[in-house]
Coordinates of C-alpha atoms and ligand atoms in Angstrom, one line a residue:
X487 CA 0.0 0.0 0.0
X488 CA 1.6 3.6 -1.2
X489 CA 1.6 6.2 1.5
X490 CA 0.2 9.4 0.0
X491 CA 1.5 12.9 -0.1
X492 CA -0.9 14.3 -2.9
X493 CA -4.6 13.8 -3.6
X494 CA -7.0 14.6 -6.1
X495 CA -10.1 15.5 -5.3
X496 CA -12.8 14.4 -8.4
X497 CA -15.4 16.4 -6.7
X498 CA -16.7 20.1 -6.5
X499 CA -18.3 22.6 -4.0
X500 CA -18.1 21.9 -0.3
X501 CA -17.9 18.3 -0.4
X502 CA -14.3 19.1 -2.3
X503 CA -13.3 21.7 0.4
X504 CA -14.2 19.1 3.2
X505 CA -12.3 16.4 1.7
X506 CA -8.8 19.7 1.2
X507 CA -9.3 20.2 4.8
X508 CA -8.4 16.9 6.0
X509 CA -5.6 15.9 3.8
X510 CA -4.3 19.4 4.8
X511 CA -4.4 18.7 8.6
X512 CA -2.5 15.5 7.3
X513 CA 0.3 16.9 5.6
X514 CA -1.1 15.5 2.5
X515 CA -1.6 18.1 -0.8
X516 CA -4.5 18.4 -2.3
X517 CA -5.4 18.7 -6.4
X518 CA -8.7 20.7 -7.2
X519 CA -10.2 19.8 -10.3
X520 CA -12.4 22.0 -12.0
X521 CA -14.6 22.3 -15.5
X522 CA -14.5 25.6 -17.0
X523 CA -17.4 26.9 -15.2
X524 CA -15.8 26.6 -11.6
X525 CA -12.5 28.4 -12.6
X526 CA -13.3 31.2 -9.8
X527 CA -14.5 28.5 -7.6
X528 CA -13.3 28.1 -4.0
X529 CA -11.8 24.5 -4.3
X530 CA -9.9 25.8 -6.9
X531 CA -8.8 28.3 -4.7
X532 CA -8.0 26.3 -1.3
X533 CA -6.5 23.3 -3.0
X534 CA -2.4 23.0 -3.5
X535 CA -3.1 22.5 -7.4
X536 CA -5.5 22.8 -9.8
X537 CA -6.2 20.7 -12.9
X538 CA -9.0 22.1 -15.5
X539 CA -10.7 19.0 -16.8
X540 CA -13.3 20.1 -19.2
X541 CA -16.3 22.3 -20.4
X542 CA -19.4 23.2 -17.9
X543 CA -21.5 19.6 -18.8
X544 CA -20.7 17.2 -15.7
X545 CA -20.4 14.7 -18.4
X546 CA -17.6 16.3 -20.0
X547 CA -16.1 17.4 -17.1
X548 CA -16.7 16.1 -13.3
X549 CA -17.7 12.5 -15.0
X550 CA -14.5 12.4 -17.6
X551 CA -12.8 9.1 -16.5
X552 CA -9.8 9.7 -19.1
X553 CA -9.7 14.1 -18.0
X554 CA -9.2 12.4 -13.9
X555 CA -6.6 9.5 -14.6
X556 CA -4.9 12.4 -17.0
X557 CA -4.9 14.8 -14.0
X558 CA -3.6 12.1 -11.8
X559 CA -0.5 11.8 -14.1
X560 CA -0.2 15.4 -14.7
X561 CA 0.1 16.3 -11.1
X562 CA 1.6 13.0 -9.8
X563 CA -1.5 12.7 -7.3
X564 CA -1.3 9.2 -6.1
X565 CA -4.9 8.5 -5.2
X566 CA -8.3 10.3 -5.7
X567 CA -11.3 11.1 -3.2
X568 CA -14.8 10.7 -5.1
X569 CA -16.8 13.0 -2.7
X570 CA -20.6 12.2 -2.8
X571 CA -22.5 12.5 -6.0
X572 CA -20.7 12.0 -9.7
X573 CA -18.4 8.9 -9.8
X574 CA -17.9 7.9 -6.1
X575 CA -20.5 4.9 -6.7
X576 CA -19.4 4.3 -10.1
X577 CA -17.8 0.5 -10.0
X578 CA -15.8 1.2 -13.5
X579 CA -14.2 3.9 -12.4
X580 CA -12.7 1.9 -9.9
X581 CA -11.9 -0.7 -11.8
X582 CA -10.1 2.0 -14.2
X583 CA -8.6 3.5 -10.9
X584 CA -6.8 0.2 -10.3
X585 CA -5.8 -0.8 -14.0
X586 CA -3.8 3.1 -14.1
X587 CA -2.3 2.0 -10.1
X588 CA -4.4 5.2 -8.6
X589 CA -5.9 4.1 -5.5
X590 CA -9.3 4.9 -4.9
X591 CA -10.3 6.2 -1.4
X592 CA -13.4 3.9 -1.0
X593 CA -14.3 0.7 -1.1
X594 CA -13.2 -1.8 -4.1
X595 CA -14.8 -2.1 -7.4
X596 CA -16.8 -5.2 -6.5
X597 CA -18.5 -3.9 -3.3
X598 CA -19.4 -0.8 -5.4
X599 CA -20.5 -2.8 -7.3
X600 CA -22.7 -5.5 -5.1
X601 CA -24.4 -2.5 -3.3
X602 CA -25.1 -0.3 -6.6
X603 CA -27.7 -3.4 -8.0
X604 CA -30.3 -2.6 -5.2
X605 CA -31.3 -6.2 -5.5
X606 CA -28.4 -7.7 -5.3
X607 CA -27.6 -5.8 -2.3
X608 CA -30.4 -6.6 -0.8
X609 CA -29.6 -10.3 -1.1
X610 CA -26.3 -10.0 -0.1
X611 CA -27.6 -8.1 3.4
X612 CA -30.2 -10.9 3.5
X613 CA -27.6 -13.7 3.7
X614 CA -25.5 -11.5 6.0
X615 CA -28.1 -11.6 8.5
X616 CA -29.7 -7.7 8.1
X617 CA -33.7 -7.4 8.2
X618 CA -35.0 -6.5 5.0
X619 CA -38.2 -5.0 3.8
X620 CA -40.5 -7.6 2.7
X621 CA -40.8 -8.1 -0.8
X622 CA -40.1 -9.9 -4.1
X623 CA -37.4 -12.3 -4.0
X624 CA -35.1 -10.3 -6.8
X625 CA -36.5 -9.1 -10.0
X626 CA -39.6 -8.8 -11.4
X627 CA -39.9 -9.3 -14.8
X628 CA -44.0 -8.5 -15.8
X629 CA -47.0 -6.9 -14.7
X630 CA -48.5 -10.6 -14.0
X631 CA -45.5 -11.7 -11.9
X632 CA -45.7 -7.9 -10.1
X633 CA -49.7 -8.3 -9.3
X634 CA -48.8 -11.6 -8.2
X635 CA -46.0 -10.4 -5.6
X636 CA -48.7 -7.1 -4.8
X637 CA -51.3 -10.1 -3.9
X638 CA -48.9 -12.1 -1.6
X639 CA -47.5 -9.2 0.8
X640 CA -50.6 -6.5 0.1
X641 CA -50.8 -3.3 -0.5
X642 CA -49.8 -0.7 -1.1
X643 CA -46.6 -1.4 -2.6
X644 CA -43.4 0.2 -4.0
X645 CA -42.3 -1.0 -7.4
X646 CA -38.0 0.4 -7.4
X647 CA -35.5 0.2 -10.4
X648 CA -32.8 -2.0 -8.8
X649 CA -30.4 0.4 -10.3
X650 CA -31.7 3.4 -9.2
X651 CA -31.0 6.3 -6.8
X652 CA -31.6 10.1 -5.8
X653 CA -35.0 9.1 -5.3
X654 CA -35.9 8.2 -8.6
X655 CA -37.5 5.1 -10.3
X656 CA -39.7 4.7 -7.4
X657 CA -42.9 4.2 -8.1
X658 CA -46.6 3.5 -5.2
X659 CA -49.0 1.3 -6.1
X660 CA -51.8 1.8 -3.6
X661 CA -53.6 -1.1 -4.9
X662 CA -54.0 -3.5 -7.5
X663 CA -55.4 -1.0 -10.2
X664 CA -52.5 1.0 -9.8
X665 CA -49.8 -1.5 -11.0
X666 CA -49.7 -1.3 -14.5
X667 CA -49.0 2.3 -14.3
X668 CA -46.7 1.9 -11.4
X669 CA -44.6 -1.1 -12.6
X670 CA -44.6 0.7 -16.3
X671 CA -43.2 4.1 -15.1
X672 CA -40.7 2.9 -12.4
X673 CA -39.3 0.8 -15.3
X674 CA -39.1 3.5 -17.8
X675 CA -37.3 5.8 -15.2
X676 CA -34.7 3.1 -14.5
X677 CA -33.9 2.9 -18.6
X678 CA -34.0 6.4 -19.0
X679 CA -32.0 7.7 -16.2
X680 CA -29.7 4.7 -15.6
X681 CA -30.2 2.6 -18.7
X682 CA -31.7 -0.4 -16.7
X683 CA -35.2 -1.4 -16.8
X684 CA -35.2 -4.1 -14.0
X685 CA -37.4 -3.7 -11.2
X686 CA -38.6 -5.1 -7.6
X687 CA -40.8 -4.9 -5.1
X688 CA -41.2 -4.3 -1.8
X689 CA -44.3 -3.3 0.7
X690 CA -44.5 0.1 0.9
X691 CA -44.2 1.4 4.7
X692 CA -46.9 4.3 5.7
X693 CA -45.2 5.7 8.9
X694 CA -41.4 4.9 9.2
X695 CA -38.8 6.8 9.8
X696 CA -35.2 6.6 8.0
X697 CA -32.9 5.6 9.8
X698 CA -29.2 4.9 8.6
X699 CA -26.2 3.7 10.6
X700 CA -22.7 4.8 9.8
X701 CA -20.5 2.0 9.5
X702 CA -16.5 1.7 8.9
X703 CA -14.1 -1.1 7.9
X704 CA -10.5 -1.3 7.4
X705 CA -11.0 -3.9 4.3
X706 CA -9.0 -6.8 6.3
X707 CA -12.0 -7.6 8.2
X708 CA -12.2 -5.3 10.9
X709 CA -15.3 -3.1 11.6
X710 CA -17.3 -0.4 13.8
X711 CA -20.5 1.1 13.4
X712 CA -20.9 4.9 14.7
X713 CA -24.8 4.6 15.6
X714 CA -27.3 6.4 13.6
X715 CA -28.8 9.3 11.5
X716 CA -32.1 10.3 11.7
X717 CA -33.3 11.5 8.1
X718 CA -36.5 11.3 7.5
X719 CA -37.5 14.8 7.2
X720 CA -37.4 14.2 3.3
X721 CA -38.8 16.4 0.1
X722 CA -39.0 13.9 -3.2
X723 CA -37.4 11.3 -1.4
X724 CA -34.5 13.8 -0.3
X725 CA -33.3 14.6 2.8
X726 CA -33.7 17.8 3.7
X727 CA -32.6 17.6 7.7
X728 CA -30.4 14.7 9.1
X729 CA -30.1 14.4 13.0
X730 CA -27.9 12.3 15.2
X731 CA -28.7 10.4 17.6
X732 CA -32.1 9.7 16.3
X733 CA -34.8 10.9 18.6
X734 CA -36.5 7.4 18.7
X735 CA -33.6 5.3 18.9
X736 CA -32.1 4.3 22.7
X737 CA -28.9 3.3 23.3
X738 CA -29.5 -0.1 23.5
X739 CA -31.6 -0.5 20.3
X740 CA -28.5 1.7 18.6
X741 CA -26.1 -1.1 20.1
X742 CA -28.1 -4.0 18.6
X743 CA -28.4 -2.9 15.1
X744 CA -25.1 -1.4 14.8
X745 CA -23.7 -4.6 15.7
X746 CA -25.8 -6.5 12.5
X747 CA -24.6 -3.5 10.6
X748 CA -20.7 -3.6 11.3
X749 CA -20.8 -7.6 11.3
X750 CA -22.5 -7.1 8.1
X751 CA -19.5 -5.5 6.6
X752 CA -16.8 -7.0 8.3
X753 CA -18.2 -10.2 7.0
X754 CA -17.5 -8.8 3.5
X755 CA -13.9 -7.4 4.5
X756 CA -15.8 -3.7 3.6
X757 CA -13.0 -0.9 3.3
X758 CA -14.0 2.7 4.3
X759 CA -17.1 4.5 5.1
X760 CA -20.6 3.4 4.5
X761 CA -24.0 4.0 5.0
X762 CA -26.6 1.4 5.8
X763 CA -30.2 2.5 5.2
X764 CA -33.5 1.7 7.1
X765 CA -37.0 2.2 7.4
X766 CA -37.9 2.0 11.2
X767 CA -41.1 1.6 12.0
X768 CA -42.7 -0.2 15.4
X769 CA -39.4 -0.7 16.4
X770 CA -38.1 -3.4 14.1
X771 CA -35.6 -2.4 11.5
X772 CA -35.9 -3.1 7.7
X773 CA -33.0 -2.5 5.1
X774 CA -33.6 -0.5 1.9
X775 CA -30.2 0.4 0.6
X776 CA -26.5 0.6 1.0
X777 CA -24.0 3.8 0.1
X778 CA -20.5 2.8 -0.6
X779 CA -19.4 6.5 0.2
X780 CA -19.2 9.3 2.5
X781 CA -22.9 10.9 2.5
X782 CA -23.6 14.4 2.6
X783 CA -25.2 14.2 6.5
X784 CA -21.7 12.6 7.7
X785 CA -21.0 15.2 10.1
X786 CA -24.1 14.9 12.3
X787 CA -21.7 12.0 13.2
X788 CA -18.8 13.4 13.5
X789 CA -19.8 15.7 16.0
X790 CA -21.7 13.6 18.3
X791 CA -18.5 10.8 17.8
X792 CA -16.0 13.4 18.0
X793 CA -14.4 11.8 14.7
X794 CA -12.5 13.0 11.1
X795 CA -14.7 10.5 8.6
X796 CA -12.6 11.5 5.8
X797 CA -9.2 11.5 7.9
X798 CA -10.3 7.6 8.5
X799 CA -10.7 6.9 4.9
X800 CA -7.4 8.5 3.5
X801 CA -5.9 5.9 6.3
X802 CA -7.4 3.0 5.6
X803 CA -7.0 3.4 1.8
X804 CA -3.0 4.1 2.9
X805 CA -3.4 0.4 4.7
X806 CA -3.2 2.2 7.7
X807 CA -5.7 0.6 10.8
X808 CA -8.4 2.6 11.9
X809 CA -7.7 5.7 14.7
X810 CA -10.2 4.2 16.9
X811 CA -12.4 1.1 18.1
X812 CA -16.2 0.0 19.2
X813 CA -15.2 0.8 22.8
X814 CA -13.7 4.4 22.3
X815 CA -16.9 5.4 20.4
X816 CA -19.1 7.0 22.6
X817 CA -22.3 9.4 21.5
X818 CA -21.3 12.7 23.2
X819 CA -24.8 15.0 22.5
X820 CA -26.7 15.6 19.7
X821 CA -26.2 17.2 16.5
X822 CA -28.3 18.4 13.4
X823 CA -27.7 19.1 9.8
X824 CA -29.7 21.1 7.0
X825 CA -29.0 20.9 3.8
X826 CA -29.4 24.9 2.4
X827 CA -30.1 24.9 -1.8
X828 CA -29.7 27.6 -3.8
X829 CA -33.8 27.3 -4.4
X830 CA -36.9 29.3 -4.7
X831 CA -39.9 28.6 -2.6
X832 CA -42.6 27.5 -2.5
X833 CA -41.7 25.4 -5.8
X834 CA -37.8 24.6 -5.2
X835 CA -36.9 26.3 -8.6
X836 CA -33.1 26.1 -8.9
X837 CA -32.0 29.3 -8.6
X838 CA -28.5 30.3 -9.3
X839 CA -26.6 33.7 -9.5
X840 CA -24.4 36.0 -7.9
X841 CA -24.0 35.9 -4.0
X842 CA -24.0 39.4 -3.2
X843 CA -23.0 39.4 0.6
X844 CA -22.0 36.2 2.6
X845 CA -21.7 35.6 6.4
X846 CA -21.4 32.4 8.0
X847 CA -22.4 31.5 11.3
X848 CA -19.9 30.7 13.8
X849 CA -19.8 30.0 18.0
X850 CA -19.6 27.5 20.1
X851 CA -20.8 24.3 18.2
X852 CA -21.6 25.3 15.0
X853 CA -19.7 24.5 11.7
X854 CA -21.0 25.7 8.4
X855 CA -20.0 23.5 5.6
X856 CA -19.9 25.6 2.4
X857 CA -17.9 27.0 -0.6
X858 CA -19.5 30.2 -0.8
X859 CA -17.9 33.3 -0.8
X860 CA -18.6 37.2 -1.5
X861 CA -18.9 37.9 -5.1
X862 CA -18.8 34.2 -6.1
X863 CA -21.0 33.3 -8.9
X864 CA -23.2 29.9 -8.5
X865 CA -23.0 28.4 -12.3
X866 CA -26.5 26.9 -13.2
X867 CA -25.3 23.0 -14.5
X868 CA -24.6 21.2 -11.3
X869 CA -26.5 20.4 -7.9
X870 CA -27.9 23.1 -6.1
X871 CA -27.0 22.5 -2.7
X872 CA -24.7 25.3 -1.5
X873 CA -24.0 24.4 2.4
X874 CA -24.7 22.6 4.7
X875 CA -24.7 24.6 8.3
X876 CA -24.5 21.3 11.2
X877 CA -24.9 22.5 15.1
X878 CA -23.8 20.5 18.0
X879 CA -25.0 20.7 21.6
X880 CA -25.3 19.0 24.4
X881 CA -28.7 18.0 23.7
X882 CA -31.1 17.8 21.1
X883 CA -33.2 21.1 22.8
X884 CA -29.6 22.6 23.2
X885 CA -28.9 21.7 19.7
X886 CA -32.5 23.0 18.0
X887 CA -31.7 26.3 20.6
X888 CA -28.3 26.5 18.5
X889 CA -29.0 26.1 15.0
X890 CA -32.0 29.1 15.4
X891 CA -29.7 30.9 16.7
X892 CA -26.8 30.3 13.8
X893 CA -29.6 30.3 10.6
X894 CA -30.6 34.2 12.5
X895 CA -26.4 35.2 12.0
X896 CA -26.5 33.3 8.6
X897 CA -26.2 35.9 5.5
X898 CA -26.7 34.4 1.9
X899 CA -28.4 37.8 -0.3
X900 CA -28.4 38.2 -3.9
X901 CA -30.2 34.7 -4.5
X902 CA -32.8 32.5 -3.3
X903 CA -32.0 29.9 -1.2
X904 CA -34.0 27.4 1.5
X905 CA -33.3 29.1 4.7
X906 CA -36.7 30.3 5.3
X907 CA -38.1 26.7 5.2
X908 CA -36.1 26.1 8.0
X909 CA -36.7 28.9 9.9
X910 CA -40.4 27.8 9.6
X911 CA -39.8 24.3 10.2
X912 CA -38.3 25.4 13.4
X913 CA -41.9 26.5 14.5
X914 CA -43.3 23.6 14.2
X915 CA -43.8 21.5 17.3
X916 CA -43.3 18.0 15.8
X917 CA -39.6 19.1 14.5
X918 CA -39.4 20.5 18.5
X919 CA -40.6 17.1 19.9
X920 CA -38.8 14.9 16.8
X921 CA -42.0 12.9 16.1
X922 CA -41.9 13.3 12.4
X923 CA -41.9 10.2 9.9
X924 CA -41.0 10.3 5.9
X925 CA -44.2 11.6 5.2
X926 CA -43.8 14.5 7.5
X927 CA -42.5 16.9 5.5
X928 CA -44.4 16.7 2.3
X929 CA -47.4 17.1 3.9
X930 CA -45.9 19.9 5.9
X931 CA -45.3 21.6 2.2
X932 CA -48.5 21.0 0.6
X933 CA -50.0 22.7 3.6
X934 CA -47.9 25.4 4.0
X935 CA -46.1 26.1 0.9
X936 CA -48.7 27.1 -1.6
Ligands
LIG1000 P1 -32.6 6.1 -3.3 O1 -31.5 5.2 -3.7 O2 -33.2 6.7 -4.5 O3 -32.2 7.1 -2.3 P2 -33.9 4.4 -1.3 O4 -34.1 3.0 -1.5 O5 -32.7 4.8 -0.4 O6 -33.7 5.2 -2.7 O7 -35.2 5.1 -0.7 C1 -35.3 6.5 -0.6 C2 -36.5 6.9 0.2 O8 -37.7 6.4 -0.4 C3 -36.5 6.3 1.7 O9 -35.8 7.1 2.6 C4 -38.0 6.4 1.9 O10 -38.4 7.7 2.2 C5 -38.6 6.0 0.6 N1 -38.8 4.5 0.5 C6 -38.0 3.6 0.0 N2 -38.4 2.3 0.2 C7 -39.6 2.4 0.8 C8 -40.6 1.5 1.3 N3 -40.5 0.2 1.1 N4 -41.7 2.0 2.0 C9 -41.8 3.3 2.2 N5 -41.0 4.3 1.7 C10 -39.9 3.8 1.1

């Protein structure tokens, strides 16, 4: 295993200066790289190097196997952090990584793999001893054999694309008559937006909440799990406000599952971070997904764990063994994350431009996680989250007094962005309390927001 002393980073926006930061505090330098649209952009800036890989178009650009691996050479970077988003689920990359002798700061091509086929996954967490949601055994392949599955476990019922993600190819069938339809378009969503058409199903849960539990191996069999994040406050199937430790979860419940959950992955010799997903409803626990990656809520976790995530993954993929065991992890208070857009209520329209005047938040316990600055233009062709602003206090009333407090010192003027949901949401007394579910929140909208 090399030891690094350069980096590139294949990623943009905050996630890029997140991933800078730590390689910085380990005396590791960092390689930006950049289409043509983020020349002025402040990962450009903050990183030792930069690398210009391509025009605006993500495809072209942020997604240009052959532009990274050229970069690599160019700069002599001996490994590359994927970020979230663009390739850092992509299994080919990987696989390309390790033909050109870059390492990959993530798990290997084949557990990428595994966990991107939804289905597959779920039959690997099956065997591995995780409760899953019940459902078809695999695929689907008609509307007869789909009515046949609805029939067995009941309605309603969630038809998904096995390949799909981001909350899309996901389709309700309430009943029987809704099928066709459902089963049609959750196919066509999987061709069209990840060219594959296969499909299961699963019974579709009315009140759970989402529940995820960090987990981290050293890829030689070694494991821990750092509890759980509470996201189900959820617009489209997207999380909109991650907390951790989840209000409904005790310590002992946390101890259990986490247990399945890093046994799960040290039974697989899992390398890195990852993110296994649940629905949680009357207390039992029932797998939807795995992320082979760091995910945009990871430092809800961090704080409560007092942890570097992405310190621990530029170890392990140096060989190194982990900074720390089960027994040193211990939750210390409660944290919460939202996720700010560059959006216009009450419709979410993407809304890019100029940031006039910027002022972060600061104080005891709060980070904001961002890569705007004065002056700096958003360009309109990539995702529109532009921070994420996480507080940590001692507990979760501590931590709800906190971020109010922060979002009031927050300045973001010369766009539209998300904060006023949140100062709204902050109102309410089921976000006070934490008894919320996935449903919460769009409901919330359609009754607030028109
Ligand atoms: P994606 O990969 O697109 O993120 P997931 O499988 O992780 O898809 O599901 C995303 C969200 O969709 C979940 O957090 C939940 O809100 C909803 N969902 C998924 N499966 C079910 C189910 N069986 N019942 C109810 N809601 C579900």
């Amino acid at each position: 295993m090399p030891v690094f002393d350069k980096i590139l980073i294949a990623n943009r926006g905050e996630i890029a200066l997140r991933v800078i930061r730590a390689a910085r505090e380990m005396g590791i330098k960092s390689v930006a790289v950049h289409s043509t649209a983020d020349v002025d952009a402040m990962h450009v800036r903050m990183a030792d190097e930069s690398v210009c890989i391509g025009p605006p178009s993500s495809t072209d650009s942020y997604l240009s196997v052959p532009a990274l691996v050229a970069a690599c050479e160019i700069t002599g970077a001996q490994a590359i952090h994927p970020g979230y988003g663009f390739l850092s689920e992509n299994a080919k990359f990987v696989q390309v990584l390790e033909d050109h002798e870059i390492a990959f700061i993530g798990p290997t091509a084949e557990h990428i793999r595994i966990m991107g086929d939804k289905i597959t996954a779920k039959d690997t967490m099956k065997k591995l001893g995780v409760p899953c949601v019940p459902g078809s055994v695999g695929g689907v392949p008609d509307l007869d054999a789909a009515l046949k599955v609805g029939a067995e476990i009941g309605y309603p019922v969630i038809i998904k694309a096995t390949a799909g993600g981001g909350g899309k190819g996901m389709k309700v069938a309430q009943s029987a008559e809704d099928m066709e339809t459902a089963f049609r378009t959750a196919r066509a969503e999987g061709k069209l937006n990840f060219g594959n058409d296969e499909v299961y199903i699963e019974k579709y849960l009315t009140t759970p909440r989402h529940i995820e539990i960090q987990v981290f191996g050293d890829g030689k069999g070694g494991a821990v799990h750092l509890g759980e994040r509470d996201c189900s406050l959820q617009r489209r199937h997207q999380k909109v406000f991650e907390e951790a430790p989840g209000p409904e979860i005790d310590p002992k419940t946390r101890a259990k599952i986490g247990k399945v959950c890093a046994d799960a992955i040290a039974g697989i010799n899992y390398t890195g971070a990852g993110t296994i997903e649940f629905l949680y409803e009357n207390d039992e626990f029932y797998f939807i997904e795995m992320n082979t990656r760091l995910q945009v809520e990871h430092p809800v976790t961090e704080a409560i764990f007092g942890v570097d995530l992405v310190r621990e993954q530029i170890r392990v993929a140096q060989g190194l063994p982990m900074s720390f065991t089960q027994d040193d992890l211990e939750v210390q208070g409660h944290a919460i994350e939202i996720r700010i857009n560059a959006e216009k209520l009450p419709n979410f329209t993407p809304c890019p431009g100029t940031i006039s005047q910027y002022h972060a938040p600061g104080g005891l316990g709060v980070r904001m996680d961002s890569a705007l600055y004065d002056g700096y233009s958003i360009p309109p062709y990539y995702d529109s989250l532009i921070g994420k602003l996480i507080v940590h206090g001692r507990d979760r009333p501590e931590a709800l007094a906190r971020l109010s407090r922060a979002l009031g010192e927050l300045i973001v003027d010369g766009i539209d962005t998300t904060v006023p949901l949140f100062h709204a949401l902050l109102q309410e007394p089921d976000i006070l309390a934490g008894t919320y579910n996935i449903h919460w929140l769009e409901r919330w909208l359609d009754e607030n927001m028109d």
